[in-house]
Backbone as ProteinMPNN parsed JSONL, in Angstrom:
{"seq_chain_A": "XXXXXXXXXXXXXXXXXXXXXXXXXXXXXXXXXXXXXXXXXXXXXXXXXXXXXXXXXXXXXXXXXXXXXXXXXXXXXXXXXXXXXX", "coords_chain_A": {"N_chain_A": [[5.738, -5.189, 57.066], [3.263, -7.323, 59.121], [0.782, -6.252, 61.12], [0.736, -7.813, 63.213], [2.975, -8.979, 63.737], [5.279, -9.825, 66.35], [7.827, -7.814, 67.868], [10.273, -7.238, 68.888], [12.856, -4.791, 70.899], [15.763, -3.337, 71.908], [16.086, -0.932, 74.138], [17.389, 2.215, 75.598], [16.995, 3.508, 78.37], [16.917, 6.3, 80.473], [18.975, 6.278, 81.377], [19.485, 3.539, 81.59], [19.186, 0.035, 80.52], [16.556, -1.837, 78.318], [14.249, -4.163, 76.895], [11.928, -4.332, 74.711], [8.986, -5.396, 73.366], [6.573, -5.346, 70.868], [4.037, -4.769, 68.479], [4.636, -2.544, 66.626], [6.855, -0.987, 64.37], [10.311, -1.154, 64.738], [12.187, 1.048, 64.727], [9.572, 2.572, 65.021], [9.368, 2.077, 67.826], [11.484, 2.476, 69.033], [11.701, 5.37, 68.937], [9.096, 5.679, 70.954], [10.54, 5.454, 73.136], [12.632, 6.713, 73.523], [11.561, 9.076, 73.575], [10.056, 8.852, 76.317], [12.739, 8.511, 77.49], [13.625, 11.097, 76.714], [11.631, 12.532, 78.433], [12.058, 11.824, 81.246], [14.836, 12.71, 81.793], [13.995, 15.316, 81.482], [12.469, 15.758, 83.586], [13.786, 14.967, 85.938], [15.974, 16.951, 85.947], [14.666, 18.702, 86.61], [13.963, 17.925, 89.079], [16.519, 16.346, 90.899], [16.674, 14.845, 93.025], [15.051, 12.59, 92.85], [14.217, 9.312, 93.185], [14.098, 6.328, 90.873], [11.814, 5.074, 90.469], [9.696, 6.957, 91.676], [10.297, 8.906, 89.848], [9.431, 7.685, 87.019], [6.702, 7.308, 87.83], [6.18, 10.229, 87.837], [6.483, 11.04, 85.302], [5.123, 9.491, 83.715], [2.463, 10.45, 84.611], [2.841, 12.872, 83.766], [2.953, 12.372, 81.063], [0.289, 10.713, 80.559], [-1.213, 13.663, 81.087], [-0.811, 15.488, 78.958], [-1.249, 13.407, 76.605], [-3.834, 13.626, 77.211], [-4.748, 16.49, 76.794], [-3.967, 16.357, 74.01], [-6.051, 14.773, 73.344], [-8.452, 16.478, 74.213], [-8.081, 18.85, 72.93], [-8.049, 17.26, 69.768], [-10.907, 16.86, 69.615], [-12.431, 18.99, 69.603], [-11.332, 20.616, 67.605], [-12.19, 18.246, 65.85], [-15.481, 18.923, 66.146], [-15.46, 21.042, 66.092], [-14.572, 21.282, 62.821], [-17.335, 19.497, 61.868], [-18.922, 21.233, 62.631], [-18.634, 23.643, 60.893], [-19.489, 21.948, 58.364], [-21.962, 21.813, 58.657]], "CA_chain_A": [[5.591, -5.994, 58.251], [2.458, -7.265, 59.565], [0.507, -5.518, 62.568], [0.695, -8.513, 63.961], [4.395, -9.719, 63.973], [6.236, -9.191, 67.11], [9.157, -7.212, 67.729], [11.738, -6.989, 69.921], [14.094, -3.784, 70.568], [16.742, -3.218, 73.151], [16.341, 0.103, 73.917], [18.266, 2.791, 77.289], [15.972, 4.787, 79.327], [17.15, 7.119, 82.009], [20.707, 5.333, 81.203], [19.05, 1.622, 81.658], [19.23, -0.842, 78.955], [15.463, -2.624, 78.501], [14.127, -4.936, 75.708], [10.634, -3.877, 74.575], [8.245, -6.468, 72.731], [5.564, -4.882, 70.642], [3.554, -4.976, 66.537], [5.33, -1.721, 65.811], [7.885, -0.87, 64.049], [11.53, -0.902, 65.634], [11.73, 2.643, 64.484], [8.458, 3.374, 66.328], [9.252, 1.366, 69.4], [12.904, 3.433, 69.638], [11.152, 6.635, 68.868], [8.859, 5.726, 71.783], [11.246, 5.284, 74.18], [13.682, 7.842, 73.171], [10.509, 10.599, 74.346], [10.187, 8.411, 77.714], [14.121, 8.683, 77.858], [14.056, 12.742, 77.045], [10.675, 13.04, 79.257], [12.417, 11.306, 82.698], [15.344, 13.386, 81.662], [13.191, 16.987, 81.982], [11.814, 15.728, 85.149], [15.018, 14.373, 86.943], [16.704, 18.117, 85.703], [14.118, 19.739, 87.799], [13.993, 17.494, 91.008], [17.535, 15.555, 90.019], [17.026, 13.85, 94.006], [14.199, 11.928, 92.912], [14.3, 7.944, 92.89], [13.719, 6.035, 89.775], [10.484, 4.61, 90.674], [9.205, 8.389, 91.931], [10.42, 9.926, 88.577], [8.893, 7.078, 86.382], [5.814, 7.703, 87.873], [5.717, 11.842, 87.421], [7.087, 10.331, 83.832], [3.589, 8.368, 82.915], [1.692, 11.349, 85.073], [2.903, 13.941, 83.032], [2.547, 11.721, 79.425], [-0.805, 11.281, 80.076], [-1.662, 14.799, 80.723], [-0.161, 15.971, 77.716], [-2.42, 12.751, 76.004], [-5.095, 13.776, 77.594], [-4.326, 17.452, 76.333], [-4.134, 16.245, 72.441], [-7.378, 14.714, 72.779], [-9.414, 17.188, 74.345], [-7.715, 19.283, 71.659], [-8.657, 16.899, 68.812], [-12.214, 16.736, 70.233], [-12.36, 20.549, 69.736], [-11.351, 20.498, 66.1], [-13.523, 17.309, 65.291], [-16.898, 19.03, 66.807], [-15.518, 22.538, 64.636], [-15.155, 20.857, 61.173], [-18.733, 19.026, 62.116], [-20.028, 22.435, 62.407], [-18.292, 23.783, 59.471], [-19.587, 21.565, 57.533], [-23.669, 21.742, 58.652]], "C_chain_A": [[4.119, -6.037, 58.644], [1.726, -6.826, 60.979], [0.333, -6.482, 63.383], [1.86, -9.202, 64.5], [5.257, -9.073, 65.625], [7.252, -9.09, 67.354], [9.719, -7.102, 68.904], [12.672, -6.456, 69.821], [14.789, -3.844, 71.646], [16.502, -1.675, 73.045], [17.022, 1.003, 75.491], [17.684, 3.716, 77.096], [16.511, 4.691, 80.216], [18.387, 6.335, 82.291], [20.653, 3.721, 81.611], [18.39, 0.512, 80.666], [17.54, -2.094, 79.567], [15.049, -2.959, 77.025], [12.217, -4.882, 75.877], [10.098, -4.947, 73.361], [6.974, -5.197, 72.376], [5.118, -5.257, 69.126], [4.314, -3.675, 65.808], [6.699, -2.138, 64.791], [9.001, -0.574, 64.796], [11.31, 0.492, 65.536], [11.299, 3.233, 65.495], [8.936, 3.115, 67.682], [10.427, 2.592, 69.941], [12.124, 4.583, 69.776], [10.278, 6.998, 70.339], [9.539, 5.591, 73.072], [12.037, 6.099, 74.105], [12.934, 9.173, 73.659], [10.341, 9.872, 75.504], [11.651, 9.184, 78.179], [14.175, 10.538, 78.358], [12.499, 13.191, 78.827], [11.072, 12.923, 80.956], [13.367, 12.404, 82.717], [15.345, 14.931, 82.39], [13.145, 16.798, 83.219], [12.552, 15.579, 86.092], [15.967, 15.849, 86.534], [16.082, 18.72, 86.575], [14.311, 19.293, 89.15], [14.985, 16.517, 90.948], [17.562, 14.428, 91.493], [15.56, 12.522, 93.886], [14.34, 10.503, 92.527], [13.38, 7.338, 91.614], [12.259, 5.548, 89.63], [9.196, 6.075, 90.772], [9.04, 8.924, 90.181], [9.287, 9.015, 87.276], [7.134, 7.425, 86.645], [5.58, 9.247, 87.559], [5.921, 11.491, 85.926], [5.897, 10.202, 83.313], [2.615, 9.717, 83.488], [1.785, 12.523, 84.301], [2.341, 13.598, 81.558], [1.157, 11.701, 79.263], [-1.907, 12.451, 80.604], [-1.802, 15.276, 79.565], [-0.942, 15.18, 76.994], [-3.862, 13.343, 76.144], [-5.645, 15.208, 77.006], [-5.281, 17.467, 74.55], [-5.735, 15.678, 72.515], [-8.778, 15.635, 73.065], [-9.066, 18.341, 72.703], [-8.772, 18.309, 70.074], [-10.417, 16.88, 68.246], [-12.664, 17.983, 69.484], [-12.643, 20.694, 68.467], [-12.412, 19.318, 65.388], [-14.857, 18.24, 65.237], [-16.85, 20.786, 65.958], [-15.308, 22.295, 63.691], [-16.345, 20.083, 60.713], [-19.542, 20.503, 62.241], [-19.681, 23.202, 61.65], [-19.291, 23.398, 58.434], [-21.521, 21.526, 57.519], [-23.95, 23.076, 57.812]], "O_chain_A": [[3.538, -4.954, 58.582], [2.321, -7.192, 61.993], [-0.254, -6.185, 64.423], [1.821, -9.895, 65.517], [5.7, -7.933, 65.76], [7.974, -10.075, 67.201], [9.105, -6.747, 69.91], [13.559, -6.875, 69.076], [14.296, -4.571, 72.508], [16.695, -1.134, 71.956], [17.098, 0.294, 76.494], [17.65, 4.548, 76.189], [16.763, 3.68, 80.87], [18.672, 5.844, 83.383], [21.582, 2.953, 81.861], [17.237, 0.366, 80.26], [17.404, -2.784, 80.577], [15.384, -2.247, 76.078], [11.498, -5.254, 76.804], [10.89, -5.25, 72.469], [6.531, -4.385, 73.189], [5.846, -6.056, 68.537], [4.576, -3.713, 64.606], [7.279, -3.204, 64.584], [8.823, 0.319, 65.625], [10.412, 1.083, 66.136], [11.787, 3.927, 66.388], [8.866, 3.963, 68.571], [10.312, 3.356, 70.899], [11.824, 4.823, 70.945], [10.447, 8.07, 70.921], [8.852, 5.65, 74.092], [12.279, 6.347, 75.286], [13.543, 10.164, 74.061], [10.682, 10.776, 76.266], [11.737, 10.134, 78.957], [14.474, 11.112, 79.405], [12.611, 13.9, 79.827], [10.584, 13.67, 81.805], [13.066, 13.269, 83.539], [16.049, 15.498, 83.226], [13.709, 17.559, 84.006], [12.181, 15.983, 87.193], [17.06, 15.668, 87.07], [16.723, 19.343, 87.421], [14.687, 19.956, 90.117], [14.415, 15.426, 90.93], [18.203, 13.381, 91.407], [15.255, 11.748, 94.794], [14.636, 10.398, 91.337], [12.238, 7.724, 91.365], [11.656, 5.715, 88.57], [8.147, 6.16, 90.132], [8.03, 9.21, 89.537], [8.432, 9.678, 86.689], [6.415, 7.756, 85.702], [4.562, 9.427, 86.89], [4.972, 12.009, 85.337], [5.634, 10.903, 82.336], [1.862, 10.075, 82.582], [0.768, 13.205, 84.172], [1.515, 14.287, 80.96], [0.593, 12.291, 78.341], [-3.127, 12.29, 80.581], [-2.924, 15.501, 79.112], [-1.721, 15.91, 76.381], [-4.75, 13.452, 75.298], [-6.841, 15.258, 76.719], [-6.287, 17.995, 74.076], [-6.57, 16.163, 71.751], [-9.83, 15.586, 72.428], [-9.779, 18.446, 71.705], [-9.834, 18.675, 69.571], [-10.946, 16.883, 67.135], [-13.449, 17.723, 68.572], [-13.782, 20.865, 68.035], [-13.26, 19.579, 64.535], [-15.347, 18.288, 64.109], [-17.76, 21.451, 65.464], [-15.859, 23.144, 62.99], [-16.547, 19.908, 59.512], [-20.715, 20.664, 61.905], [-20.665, 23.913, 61.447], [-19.871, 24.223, 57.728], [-22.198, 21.256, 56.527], [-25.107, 23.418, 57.566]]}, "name": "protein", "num_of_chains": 1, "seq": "XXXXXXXXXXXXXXXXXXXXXXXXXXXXXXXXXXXXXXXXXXXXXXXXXXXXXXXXXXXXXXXXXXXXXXXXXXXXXXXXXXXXXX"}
């Protein structure tokens, strides 16, 4: 498939059926939404009175921590196999 073709999945987050447009792969697209799905999940187990709009947001607030995480991480390792290698 080309990285340019777009796709269209049906996929159910937080038990609500939504149709996602993207260049991935279905696959990917489910895969991505299936860690949204478990991630609202975690968060609505801890504070289960929280409204869908509330949780969605701690949802994206938490994701990109955790992003933000891997790249300081990656950063780390980049800048120690650059000095490895001098």
């Amino acid at each position: 498939m080309s990285g340019q073709e777009k796709v269209r999945v049906s996929v159910l987050i937080h038990g609500r059926q939504y149709t996602i447009t993207g260049t991935e792969s279905p696959d990917h697209m489910k895969e991505v939404a299936g860690i949204v799905d478990e991630k609202m999940r975690e968060i609505n187990s801890i504070n289960p009175n929280l409204n869908t709009e509330t949780l969605a947001v701690l949802t994206a607030v938490n994701s990109i921590h955790e992003y933000m995480k891997l790249q300081e991480e990656y950063e780390r390792i980049l800048q120690e196999l650059n000095r490895i290698k001098e």
